[in-house]
Short mmCIF file of C-alpha atoms in Angstrom, two decimals:
data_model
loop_
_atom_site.label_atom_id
_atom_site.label_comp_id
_atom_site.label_asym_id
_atom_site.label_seq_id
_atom_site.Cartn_x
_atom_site.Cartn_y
_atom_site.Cartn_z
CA UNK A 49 115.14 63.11 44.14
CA UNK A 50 115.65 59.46 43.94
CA UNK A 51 114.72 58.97 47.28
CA UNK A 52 112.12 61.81 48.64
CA UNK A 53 109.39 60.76 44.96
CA UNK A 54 111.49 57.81 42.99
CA UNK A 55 108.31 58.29 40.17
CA UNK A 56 109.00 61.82 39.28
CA UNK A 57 110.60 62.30 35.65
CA UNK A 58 113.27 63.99 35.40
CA UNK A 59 113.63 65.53 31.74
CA UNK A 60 117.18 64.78 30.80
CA UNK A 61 117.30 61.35 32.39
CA UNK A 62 116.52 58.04 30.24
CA UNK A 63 115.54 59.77 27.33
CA UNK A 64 117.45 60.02 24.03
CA UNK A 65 116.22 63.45 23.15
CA UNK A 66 114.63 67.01 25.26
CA UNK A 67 114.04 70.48 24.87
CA UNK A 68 112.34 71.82 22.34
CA UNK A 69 110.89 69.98 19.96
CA UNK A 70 111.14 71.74 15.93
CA UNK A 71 109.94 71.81 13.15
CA UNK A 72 112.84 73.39 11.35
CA UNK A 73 110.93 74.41 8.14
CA UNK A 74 108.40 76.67 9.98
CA UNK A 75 110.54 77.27 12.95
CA UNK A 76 107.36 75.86 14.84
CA UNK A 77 107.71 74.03 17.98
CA UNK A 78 105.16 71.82 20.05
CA UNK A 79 103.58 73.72 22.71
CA UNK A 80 101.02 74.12 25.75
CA UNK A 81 99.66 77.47 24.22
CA UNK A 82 99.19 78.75 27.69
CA UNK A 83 97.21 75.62 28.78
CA UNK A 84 97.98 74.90 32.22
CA UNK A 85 99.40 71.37 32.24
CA UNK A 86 98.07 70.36 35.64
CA UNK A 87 94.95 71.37 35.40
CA UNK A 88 95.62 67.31 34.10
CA UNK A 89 92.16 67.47 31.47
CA UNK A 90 92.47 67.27 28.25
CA UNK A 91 94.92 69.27 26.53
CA UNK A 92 95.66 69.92 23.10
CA UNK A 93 99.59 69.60 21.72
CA UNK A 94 99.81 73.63 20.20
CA UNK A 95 102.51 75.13 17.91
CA UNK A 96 103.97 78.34 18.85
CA UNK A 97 107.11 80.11 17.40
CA UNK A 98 110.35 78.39 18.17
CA UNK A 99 111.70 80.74 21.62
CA UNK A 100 115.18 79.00 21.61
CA UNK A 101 114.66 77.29 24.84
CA UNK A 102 113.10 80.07 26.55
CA UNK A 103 109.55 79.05 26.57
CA UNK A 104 109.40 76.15 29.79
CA UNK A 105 106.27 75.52 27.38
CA UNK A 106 108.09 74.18 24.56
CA UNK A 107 110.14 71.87 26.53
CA UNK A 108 109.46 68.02 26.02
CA UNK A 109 111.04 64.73 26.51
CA UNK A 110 111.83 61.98 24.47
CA UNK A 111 112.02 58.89 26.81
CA UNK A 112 113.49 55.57 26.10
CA UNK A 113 109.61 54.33 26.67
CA UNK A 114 108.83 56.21 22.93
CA UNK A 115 107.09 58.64 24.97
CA UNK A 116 107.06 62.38 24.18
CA UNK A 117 106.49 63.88 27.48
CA UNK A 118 106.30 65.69 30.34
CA UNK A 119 106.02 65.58 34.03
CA UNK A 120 102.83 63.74 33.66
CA UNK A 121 101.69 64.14 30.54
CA UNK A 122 102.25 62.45 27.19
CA UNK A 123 101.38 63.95 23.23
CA UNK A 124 98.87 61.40 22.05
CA UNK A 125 97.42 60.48 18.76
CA UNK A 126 94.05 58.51 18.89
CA UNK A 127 92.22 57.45 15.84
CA UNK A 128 89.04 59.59 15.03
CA UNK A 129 91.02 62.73 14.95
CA UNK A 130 94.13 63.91 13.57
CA UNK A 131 95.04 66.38 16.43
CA UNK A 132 97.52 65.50 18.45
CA UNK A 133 96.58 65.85 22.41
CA UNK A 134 98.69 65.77 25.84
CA UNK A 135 97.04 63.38 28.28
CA UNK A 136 98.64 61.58 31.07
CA UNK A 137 101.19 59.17 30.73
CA UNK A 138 100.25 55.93 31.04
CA UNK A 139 102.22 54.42 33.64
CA UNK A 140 103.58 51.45 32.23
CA UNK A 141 103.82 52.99 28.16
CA UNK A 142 103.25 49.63 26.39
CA UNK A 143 99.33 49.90 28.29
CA UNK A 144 98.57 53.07 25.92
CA UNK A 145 100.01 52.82 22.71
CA UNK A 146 98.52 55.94 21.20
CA UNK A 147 101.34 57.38 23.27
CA UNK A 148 104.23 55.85 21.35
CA UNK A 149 106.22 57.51 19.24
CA UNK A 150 109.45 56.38 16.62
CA UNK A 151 111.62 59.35 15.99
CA UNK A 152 113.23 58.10 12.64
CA UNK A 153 116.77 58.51 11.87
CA UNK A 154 115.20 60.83 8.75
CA UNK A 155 113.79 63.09 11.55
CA UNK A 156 110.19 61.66 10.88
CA UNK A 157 108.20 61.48 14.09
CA UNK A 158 105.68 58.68 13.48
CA UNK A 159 102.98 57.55 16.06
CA UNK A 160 103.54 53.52 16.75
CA UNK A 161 99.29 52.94 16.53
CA UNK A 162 98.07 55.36 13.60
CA UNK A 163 101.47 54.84 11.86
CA UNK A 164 101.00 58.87 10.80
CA UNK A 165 103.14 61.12 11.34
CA UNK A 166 103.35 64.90 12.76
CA UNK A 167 103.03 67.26 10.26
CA UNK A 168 103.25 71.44 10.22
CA UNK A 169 101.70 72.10 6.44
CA UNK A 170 99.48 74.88 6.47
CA UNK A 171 99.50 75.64 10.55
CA UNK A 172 100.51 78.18 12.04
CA UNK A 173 101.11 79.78 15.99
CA UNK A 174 98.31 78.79 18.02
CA UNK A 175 96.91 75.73 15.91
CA UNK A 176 97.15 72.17 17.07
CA UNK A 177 99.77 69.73 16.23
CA UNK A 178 98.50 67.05 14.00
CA UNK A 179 99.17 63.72 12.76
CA UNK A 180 98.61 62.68 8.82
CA UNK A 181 99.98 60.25 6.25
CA UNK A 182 103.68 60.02 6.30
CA UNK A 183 105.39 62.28 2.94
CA UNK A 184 108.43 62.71 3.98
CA UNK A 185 108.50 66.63 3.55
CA UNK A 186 110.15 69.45 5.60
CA UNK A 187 106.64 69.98 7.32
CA UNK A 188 106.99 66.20 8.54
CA UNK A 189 110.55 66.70 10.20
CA UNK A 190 111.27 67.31 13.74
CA UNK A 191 114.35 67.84 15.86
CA UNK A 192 114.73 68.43 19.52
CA UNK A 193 117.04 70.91 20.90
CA UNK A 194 119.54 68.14 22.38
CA UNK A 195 119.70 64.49 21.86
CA UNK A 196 122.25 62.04 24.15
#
């Protein structure tokens, strides 16, 4: 793969974390709700019942960029809006901050621009992910499936 497209991502390499990404007090996990990811539009980041790594869905990335990602696409937080959207990755991540994310030692994951932080409280399966004002609850806490 190195060779034949040296650009594509490969899910488990240079990242710290991938798989499913959950929210262990709901058992919610980001998701594509059945959005087709290369249609390459805008896409909204869903929550769907945890399905233990058998939901291709549910599977995301954390990269060493601060990305949470795809193959091409990135969860993004923009200001104006507290949903949380998949767009494409920018290709060099420090050109689209809004796509930066610290994953705190707490299990907080807090967008680098808005400084919020995602946040289950009151969704549920089907609703978009969000962003709001870091609490430091169980709806605010995220794990992903493996971490390296």
């Amino acid at each position: 793969v190195d060779n034949v497209v040296p650009e594509k991502f490969i899910p488990d390499r240079n990242v710290t974390g991938y798989g499913y990404l959950r929210n262990p007090s709901s058992n919610l996990c980001v998701d594509l709700v059945g959005q087709n990811e290369f249609d390459r539009g805008y896409l909204k980041a869903g929550l769907y019942s945890c399905q233990g790594g058998h939901s291709g869905a549910q599977i995301f990335s954390y990269a060493r960029t601060k990305q949470i990602r795809r193959e091409w696409g990135c969860l993004t937080a923009t200001s104006g809006s507290e949903h949380v959207k998949f767009l494409t990755c920018a290709p060099h991540p420090q050109d689209n901050v809004a796509q930066l994310w610290e994953h705190t030692k707490d299990g907080e994951i807090k967008n680098v621009q808005l400084g919020l932080c995602m946040d289950v409280q009151g969704l549920k399966n089907m609703d978009t992910l969000r962003v709001i004002k870091c609490q430091h609850t169980p709806e605010q806490l995220w794990s992903f499936e493996n971490y390296l």
